[in-house]
mmCIF file of C-alpha atoms in Angstrom:
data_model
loop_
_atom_site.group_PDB
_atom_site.id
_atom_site.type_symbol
_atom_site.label_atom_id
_atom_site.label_comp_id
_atom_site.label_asym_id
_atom_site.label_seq_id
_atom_site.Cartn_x
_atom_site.Cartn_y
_atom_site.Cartn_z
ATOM 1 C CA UNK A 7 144.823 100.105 211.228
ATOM 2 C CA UNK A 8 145.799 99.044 207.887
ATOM 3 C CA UNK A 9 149.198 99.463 206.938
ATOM 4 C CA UNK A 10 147.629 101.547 203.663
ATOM 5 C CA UNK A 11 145.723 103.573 206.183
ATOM 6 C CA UNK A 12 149.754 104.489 208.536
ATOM 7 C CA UNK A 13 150.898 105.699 204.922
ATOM 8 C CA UNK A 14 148.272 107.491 204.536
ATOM 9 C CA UNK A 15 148.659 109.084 208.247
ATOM 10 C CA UNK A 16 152.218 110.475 207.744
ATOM 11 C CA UNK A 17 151.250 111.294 204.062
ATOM 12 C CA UNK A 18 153.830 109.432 201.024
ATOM 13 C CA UNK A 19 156.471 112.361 201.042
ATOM 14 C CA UNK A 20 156.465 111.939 204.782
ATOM 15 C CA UNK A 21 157.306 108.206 204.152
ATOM 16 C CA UNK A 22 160.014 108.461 201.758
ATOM 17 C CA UNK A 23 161.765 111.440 204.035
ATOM 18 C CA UNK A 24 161.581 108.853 207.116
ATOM 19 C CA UNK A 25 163.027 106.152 204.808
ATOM 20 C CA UNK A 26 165.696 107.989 203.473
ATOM 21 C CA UNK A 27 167.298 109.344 206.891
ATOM 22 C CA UNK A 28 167.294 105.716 208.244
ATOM 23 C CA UNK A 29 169.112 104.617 205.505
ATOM 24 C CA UNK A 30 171.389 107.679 205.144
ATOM 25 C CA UNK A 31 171.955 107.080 209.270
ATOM 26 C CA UNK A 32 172.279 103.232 208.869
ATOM 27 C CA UNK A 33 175.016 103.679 205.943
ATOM 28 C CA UNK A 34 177.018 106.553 207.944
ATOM 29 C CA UNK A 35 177.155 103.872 211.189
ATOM 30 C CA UNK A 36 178.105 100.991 209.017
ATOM 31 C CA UNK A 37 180.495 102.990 207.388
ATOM 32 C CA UNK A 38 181.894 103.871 210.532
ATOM 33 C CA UNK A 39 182.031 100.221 212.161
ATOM 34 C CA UNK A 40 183.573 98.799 208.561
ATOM 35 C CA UNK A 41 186.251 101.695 208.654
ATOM 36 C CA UNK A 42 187.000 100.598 212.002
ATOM 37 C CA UNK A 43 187.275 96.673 212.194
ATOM 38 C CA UNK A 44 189.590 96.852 209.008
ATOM 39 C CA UNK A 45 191.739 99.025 210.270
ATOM 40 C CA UNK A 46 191.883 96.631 213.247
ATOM 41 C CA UNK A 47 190.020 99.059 215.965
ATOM 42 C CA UNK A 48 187.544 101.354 216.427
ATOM 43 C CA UNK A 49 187.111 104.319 218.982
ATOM 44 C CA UNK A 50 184.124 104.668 221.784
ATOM 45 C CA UNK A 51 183.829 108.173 220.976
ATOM 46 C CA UNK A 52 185.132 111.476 221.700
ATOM 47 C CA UNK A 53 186.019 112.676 224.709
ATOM 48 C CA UNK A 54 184.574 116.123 226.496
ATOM 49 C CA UNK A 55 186.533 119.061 227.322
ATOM 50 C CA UNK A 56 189.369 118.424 229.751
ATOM 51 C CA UNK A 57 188.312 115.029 229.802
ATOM 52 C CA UNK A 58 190.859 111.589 228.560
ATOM 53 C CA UNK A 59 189.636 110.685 224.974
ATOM 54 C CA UNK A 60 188.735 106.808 225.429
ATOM 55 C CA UNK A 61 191.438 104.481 224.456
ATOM 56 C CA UNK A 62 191.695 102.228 221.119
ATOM 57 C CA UNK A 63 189.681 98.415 221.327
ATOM 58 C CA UNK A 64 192.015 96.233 219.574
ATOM 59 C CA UNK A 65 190.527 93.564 217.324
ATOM 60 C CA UNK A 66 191.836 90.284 216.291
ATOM 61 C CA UNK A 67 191.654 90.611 212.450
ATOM 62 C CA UNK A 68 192.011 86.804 211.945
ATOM 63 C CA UNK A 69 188.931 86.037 213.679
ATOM 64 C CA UNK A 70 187.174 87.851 210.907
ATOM 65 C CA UNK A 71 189.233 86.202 208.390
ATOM 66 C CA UNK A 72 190.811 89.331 207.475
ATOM 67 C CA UNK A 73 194.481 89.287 207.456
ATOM 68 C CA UNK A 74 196.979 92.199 208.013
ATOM 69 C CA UNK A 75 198.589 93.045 204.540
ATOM 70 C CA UNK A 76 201.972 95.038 204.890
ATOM 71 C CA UNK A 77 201.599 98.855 204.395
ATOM 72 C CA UNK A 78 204.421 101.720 203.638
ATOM 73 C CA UNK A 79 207.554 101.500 201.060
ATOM 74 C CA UNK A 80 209.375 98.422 200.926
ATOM 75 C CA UNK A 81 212.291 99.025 202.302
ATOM 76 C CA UNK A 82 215.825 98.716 200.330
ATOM 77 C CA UNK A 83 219.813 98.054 200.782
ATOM 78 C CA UNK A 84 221.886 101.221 200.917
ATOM 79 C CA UNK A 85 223.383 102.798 198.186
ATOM 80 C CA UNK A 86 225.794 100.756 196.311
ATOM 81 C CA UNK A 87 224.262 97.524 198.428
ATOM 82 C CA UNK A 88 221.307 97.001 195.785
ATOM 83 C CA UNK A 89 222.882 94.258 193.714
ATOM 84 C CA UNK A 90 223.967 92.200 196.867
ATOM 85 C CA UNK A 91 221.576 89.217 197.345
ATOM 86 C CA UNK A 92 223.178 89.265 200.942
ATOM 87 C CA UNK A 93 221.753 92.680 201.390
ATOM 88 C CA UNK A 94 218.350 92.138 200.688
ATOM 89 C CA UNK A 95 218.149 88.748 202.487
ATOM 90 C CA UNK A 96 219.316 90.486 205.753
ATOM 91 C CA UNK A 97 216.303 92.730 205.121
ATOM 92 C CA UNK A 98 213.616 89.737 204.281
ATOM 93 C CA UNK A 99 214.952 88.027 207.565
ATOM 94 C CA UNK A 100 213.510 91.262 209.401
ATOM 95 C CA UNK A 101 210.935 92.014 208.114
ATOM 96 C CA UNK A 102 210.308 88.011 208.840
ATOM 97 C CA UNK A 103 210.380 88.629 212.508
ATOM 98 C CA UNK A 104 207.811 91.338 212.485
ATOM 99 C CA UNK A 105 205.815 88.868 210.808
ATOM 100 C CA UNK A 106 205.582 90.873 207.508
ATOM 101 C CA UNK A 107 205.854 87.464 205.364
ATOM 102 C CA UNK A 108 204.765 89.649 202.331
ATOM 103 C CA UNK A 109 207.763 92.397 202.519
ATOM 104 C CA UNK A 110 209.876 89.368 203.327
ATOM 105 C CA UNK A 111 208.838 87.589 200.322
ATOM 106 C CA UNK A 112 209.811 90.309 197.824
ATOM 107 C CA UNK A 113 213.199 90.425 199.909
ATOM 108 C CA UNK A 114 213.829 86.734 198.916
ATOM 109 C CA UNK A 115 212.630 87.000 195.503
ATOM 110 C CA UNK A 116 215.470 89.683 195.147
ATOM 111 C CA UNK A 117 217.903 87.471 196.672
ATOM 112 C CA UNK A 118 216.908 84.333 194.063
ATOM 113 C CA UNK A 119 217.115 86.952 191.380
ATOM 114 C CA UNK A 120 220.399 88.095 191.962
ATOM 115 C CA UNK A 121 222.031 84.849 193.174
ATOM 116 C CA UNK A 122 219.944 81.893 191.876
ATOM 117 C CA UNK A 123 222.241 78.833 192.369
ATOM 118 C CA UNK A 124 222.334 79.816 196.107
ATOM 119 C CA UNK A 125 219.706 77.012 197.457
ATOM 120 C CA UNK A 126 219.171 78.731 200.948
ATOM 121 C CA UNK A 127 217.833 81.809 199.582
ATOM 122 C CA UNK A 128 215.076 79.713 197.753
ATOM 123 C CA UNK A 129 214.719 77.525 201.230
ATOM 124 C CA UNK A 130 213.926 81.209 202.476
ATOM 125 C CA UNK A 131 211.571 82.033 199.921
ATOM 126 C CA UNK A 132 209.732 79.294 200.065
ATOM 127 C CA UNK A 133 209.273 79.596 203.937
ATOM 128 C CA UNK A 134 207.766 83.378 203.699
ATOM 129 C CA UNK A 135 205.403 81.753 200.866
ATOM 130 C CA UNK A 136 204.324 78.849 203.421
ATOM 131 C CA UNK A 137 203.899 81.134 206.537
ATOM 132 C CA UNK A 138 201.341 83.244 204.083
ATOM 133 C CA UNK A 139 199.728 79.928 203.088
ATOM 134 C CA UNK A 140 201.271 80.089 199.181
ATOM 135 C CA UNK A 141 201.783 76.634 199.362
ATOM 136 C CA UNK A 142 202.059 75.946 195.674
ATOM 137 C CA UNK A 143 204.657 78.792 195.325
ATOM 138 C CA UNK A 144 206.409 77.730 198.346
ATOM 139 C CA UNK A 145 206.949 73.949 196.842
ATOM 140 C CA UNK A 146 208.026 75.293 193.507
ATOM 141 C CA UNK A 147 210.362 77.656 195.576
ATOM 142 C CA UNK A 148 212.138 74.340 197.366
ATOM 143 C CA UNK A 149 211.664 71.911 194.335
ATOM 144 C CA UNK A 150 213.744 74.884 192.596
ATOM 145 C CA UNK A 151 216.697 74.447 195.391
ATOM 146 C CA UNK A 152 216.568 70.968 194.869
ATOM 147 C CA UNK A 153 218.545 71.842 191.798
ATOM 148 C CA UNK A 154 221.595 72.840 193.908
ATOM 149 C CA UNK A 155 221.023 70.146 196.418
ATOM 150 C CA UNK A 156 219.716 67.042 194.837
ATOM 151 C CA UNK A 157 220.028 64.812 197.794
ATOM 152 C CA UNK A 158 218.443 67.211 200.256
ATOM 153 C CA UNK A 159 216.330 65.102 202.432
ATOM 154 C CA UNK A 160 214.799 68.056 204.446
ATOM 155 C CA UNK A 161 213.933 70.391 201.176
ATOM 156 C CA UNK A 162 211.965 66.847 200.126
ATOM 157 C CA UNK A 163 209.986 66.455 202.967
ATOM 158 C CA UNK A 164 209.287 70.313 202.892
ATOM 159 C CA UNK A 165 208.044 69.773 199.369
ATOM 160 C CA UNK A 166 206.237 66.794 200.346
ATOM 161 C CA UNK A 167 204.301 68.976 203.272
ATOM 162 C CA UNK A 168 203.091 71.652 200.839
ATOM 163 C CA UNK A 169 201.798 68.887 198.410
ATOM 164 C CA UNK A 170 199.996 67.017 201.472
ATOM 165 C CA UNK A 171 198.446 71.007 202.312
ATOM 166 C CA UNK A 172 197.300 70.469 198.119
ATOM 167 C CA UNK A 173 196.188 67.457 198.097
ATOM 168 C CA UNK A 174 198.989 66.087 195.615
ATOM 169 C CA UNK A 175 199.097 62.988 197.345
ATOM 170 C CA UNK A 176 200.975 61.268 194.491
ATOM 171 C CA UNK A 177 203.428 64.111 194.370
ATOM 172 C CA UNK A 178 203.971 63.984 198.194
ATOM 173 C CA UNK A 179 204.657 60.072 198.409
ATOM 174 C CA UNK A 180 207.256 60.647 195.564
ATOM 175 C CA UNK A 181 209.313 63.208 197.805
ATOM 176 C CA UNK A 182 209.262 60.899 200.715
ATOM 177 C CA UNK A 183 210.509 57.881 198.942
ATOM 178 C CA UNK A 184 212.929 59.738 197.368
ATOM 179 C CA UNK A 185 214.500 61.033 200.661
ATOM 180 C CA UNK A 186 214.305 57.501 201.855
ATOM 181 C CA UNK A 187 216.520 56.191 198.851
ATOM 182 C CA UNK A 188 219.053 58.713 200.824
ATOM 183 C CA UNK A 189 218.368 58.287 204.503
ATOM 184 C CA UNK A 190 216.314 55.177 204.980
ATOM 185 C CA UNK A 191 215.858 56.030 208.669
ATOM 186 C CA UNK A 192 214.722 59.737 208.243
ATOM 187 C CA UNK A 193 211.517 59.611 210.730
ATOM 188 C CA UNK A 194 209.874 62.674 208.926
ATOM 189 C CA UNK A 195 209.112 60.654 206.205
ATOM 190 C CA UNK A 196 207.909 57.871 207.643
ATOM 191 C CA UNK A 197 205.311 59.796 209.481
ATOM 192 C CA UNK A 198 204.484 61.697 206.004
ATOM 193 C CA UNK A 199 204.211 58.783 204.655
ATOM 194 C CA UNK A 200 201.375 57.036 207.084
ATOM 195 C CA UNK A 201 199.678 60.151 207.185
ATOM 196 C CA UNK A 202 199.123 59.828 203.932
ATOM 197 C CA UNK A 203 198.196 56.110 203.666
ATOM 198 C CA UNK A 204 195.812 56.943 206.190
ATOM 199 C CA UNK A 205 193.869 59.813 204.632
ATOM 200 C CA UNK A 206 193.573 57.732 201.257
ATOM 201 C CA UNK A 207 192.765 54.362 203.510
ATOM 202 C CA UNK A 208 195.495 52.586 201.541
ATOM 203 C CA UNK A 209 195.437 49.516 204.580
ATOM 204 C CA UNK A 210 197.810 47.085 202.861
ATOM 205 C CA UNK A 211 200.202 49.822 203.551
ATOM 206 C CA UNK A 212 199.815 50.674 207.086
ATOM 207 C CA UNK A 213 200.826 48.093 209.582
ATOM 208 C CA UNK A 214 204.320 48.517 208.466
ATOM 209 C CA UNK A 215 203.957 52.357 208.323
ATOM 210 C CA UNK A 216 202.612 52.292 211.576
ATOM 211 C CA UNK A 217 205.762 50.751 212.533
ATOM 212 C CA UNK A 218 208.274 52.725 210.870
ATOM 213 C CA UNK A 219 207.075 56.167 211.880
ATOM 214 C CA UNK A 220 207.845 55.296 215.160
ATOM 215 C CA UNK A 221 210.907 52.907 215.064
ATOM 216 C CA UNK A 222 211.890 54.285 211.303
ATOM 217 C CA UNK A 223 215.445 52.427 212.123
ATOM 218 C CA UNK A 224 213.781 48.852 212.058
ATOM 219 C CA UNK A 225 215.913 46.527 210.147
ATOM 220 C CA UNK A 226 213.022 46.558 206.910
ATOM 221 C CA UNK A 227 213.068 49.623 206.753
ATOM 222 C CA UNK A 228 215.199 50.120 202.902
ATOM 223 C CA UNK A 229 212.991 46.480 201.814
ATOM 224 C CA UNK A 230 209.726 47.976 202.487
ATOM 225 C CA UNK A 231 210.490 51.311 200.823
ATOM 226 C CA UNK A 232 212.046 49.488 198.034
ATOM 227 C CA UNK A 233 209.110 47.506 197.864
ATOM 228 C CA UNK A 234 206.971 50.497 197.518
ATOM 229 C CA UNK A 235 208.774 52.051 194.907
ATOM 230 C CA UNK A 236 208.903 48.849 192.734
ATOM 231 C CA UNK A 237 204.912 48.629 192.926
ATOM 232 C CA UNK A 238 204.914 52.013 191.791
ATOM 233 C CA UNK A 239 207.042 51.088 188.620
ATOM 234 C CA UNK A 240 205.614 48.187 187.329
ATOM 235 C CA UNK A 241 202.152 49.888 187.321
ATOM 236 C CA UNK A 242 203.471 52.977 185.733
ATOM 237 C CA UNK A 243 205.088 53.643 181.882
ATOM 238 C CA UNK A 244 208.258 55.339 181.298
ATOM 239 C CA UNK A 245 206.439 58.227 179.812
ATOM 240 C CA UNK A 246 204.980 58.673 183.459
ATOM 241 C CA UNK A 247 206.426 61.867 185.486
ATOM 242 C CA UNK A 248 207.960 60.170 188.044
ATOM 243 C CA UNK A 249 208.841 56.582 186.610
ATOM 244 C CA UNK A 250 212.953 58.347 186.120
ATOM 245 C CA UNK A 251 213.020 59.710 189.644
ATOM 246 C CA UNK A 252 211.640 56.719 191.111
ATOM 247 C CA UNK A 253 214.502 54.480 189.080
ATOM 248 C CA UNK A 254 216.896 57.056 190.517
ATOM 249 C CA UNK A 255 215.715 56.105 193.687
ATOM 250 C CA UNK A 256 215.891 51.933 193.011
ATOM 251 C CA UNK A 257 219.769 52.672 191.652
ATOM 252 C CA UNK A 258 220.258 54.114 195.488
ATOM 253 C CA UNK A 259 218.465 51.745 197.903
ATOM 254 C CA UNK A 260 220.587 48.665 195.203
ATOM 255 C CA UNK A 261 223.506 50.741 196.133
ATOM 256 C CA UNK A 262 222.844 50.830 199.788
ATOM 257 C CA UNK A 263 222.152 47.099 199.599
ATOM 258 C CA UNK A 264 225.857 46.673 198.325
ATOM 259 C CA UNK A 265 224.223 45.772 195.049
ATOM 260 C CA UNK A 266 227.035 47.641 193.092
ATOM 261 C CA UNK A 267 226.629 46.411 189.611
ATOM 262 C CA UNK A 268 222.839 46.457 189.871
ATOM 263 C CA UNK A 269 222.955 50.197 191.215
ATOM 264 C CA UNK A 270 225.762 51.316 188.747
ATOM 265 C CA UNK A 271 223.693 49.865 185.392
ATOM 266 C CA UNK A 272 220.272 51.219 187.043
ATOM 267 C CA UNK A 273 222.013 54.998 187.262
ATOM 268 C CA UNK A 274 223.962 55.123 183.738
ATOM 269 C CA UNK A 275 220.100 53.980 182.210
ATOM 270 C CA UNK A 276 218.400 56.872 183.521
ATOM 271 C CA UNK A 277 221.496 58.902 182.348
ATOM 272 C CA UNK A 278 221.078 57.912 179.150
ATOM 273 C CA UNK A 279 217.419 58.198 178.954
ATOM 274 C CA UNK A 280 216.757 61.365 180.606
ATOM 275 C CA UNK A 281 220.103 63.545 180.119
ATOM 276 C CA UNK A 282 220.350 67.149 180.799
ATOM 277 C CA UNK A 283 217.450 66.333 183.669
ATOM 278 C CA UNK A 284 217.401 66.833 187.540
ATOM 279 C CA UNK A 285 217.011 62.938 187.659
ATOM 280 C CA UNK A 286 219.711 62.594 185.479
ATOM 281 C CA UNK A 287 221.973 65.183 187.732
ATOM 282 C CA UNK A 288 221.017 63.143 190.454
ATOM 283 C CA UNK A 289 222.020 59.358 188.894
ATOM 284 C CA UNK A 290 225.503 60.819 188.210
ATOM 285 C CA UNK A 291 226.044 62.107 191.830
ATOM 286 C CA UNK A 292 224.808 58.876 193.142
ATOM 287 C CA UNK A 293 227.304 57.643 190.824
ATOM 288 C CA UNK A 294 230.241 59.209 192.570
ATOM 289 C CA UNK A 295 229.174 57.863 195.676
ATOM 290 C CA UNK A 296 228.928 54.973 194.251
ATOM 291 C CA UNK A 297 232.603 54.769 192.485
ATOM 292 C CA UNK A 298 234.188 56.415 195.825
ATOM 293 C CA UNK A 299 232.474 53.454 198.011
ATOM 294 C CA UNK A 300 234.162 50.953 196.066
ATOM 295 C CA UNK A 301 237.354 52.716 195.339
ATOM 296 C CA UNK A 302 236.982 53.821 191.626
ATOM 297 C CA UNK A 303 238.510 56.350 192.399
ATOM 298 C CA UNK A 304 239.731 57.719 188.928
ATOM 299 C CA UNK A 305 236.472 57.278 187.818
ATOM 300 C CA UNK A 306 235.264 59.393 190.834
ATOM 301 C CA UNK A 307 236.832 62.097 190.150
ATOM 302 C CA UNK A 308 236.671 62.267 186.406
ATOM 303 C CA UNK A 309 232.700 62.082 186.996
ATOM 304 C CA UNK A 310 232.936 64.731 190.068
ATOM 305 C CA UNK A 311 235.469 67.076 187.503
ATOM 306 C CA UNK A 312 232.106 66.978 185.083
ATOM 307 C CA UNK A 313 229.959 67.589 187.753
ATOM 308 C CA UNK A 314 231.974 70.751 189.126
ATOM 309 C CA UNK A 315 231.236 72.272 185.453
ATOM 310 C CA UNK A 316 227.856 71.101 185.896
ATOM 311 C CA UNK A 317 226.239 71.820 188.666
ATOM 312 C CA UNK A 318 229.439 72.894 190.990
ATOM 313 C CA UNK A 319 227.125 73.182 193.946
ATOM 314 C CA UNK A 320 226.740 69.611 194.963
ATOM 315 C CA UNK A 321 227.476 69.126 198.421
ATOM 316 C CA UNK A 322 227.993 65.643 197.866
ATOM 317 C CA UNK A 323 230.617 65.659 195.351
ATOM 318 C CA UNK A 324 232.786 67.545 197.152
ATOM 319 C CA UNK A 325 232.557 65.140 200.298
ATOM 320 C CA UNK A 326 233.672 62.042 197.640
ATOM 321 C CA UNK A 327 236.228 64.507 196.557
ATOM 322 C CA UNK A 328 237.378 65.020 199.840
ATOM 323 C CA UNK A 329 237.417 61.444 200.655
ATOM 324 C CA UNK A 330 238.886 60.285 197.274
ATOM 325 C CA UNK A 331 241.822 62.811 198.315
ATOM 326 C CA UNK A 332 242.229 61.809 201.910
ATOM 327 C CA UNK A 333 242.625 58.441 200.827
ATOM 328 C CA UNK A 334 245.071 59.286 198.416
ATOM 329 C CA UNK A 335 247.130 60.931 201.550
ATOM 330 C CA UNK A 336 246.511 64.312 200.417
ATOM 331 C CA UNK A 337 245.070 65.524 204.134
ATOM 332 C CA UNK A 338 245.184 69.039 203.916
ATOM 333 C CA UNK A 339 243.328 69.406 200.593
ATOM 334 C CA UNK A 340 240.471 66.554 201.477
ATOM 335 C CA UNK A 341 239.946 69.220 204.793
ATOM 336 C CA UNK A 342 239.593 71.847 202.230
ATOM 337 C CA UNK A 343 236.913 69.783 200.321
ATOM 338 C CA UNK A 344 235.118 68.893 203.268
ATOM 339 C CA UNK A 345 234.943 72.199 204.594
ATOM 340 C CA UNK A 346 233.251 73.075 200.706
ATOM 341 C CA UNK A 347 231.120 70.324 201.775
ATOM 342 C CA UNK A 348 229.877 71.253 204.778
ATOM 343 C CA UNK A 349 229.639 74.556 204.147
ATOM 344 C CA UNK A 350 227.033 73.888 201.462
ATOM 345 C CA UNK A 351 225.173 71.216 203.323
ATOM 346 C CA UNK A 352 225.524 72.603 206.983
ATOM 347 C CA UNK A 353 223.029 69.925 208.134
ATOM 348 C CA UNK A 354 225.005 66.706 207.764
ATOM 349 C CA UNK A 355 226.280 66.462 211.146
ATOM 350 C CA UNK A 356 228.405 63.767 210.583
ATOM 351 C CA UNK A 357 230.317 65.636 208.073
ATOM 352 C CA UNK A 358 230.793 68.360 210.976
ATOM 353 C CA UNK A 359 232.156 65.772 212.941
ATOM 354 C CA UNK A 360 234.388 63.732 210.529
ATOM 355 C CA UNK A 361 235.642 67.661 209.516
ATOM 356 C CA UNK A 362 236.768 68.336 213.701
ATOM 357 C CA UNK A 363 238.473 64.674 213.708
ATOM 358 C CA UNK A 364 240.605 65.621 210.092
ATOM 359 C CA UNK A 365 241.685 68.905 212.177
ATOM 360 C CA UNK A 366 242.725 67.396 215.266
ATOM 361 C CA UNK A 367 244.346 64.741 212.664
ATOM 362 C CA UNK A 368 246.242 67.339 210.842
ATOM 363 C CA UNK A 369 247.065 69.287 214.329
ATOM 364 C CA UNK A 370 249.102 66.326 215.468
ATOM 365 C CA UNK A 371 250.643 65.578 212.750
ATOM 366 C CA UNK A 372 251.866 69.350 212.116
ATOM 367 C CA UNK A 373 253.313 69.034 216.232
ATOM 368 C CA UNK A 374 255.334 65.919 215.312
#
């Protein structure tokens, strides 16, 4: 039979009738099913009189590539608590362990709103953005902090991790070299940086990278990274982005190298060139290191007494302070400095342990 000759059989109205109730029943079920696998389960049915209704199926969401958004009123600080960036952050770091990154988020915003030259509170901002895969909000949350820290070696390779996630491989290499001009044996970057030689196949690069990911304390290490960062400069304008910050970077590694009047005339350049900029904020604290190293001291502190005005925040010019003072025999106030110090830079360990041997120092000396 033709397929003219069924229609015919059940007659045209008959047809359409059929038609419609299989799409009206298809469009109920799906309905049904959809309602059920966003809301993350579904139910086998109802249950008969005196009989156990069947229990929830529970669905993994992120299979489907549907993720769980947060639901219900953000919660808030207690009266007279709502202007307290400490308030809000001790709500963002719960909602963090339920894994509500989003209600967390808005907590940390708050906290950045209400006390922005605190650099942890954009540290935890831009880890809520990274565990929701906001990667470009998360870097411009921790290239923010960097403005309170400018020698923060961990914030840089955090930045340097969202930019590899972007595919801002020039960005990322930046970040790494620059944490290297601080801590030329910091591993993470080392291993940041092969990764990324490798995924652009840059091979003239990678025996040595090999290397120093795994031994990053091998004697080259501040040559090779020096070497990298002068290739990048004489290739590159000073109109470029990151010629400054990479000059910034030279003045340190000549600095490390003992290279005092090399580093000192390579920091007051970019000073000059660039002022009121984070590079430029970051040439003068080198320069206190600097001056403290060799025992300028009055130039130290005259720099470090601009800097408190500044950018007061530094956790690096309050260790030189602290050491400018000890040396001057002034204990007790260089363990006041260094406690600043450590307090805003709780990750240099061997400012932890220089602050325990100044107490035990002072404890003697107060029993005698």
């Amino acid at each position: 039979m033709s397929s003219v000759n069924a229609g015919a059989g059940l007659g045209i109205s008959g047809l359409d009738r059929h038609v419609r109730l299989a799409l009206t029943a298809l469009t109920a079920l799906t309905s049904i099913a959809l309602a059920g696998t966003l809301s993350g389960c579904t139910y086998l049915g109802n249950g008969k009189d005196g009989q156990k209704e069947p229990e929830k199926l529970e669905f993994d969401l992120s299979s489907l590539g549907i993720k769980k958004g947060s639901t219900g009123p953000l919660e808030t600080p207690p009266p007279g608590l709502e202007k307290k960036a400490t308030a809000w952050s001790e709500i963002g770091s719960k909602y963090e362990k339920l894994g509500m990154f989003d209600y967390a988020e808005k907590c940390y915003l708050k906290c950045t709103e209400l006390s922005p030259s605190d650099k942890f509170y954009w540290h935890s901002l831009a880890n809520a953005r990274k565990n929701q895969n906001k990667f470009e909000g998360s870097r411009q949350a921790f290239i923010k902090s960097l403005d309170y820290d400018v020698n923060d070696i961990y914030t840089m390779a955090a930045i340097a991790f969202a930019d590899a996630q972007l595919v801002k491989d020039v960005e990322a290499r930046y970040y790494l070299l620059t944490a290297l001009s601080v801590r030329p044996d910091f591993q993470e970057a080392w291993r940041g940086l092969y990764a990324l030689a490798h995924r652009i196949a840059e091979d003239k690069y990678m025996p040595q990278l090999g290397r120093l990911r795994n031994s990053p304390g091998e004697g080259f290490n501040r040559c090779f990274a020096q070497s990298m960062i002068a290739a990048y400069l004489n290739d590159h304008r000073p109109e470029d982005e990151f010629y400054w910050g990479y000059q910034v970077s030279s003045g340190y590694f000549l600095m490390n190298d003992r290279k005092y009047a090399e580093a000192e005339s390579t920091l007051k350049k970019v000073i000059a060139a660039k002022p009121g900029s984070w590079e430029a904020l970051r040439a003068k604290v080198g320069l206190t290191t600097l001056y403290t190293r060799i025992g300028r001291d009055d130039e130290a502190l005259s720099l470090i007494a601009e800097l408190e005005k500044e950018s007061p925040k530094q956790p690096f010019i309050w260790f030189n302070k602290a050491l400018v003072t000890r040396r001057q025999g002034d204990l007790n106030t260089a363990i006041e400095y260094l406690g600043k110090a450590t307090s805003l830079a709780p990750d240099h360990g061997s400012w932890g342990k220089l602050f325990g041997e100044w107490m035990e120092e002072e404890r003697k000396a107060a029993k005698s």
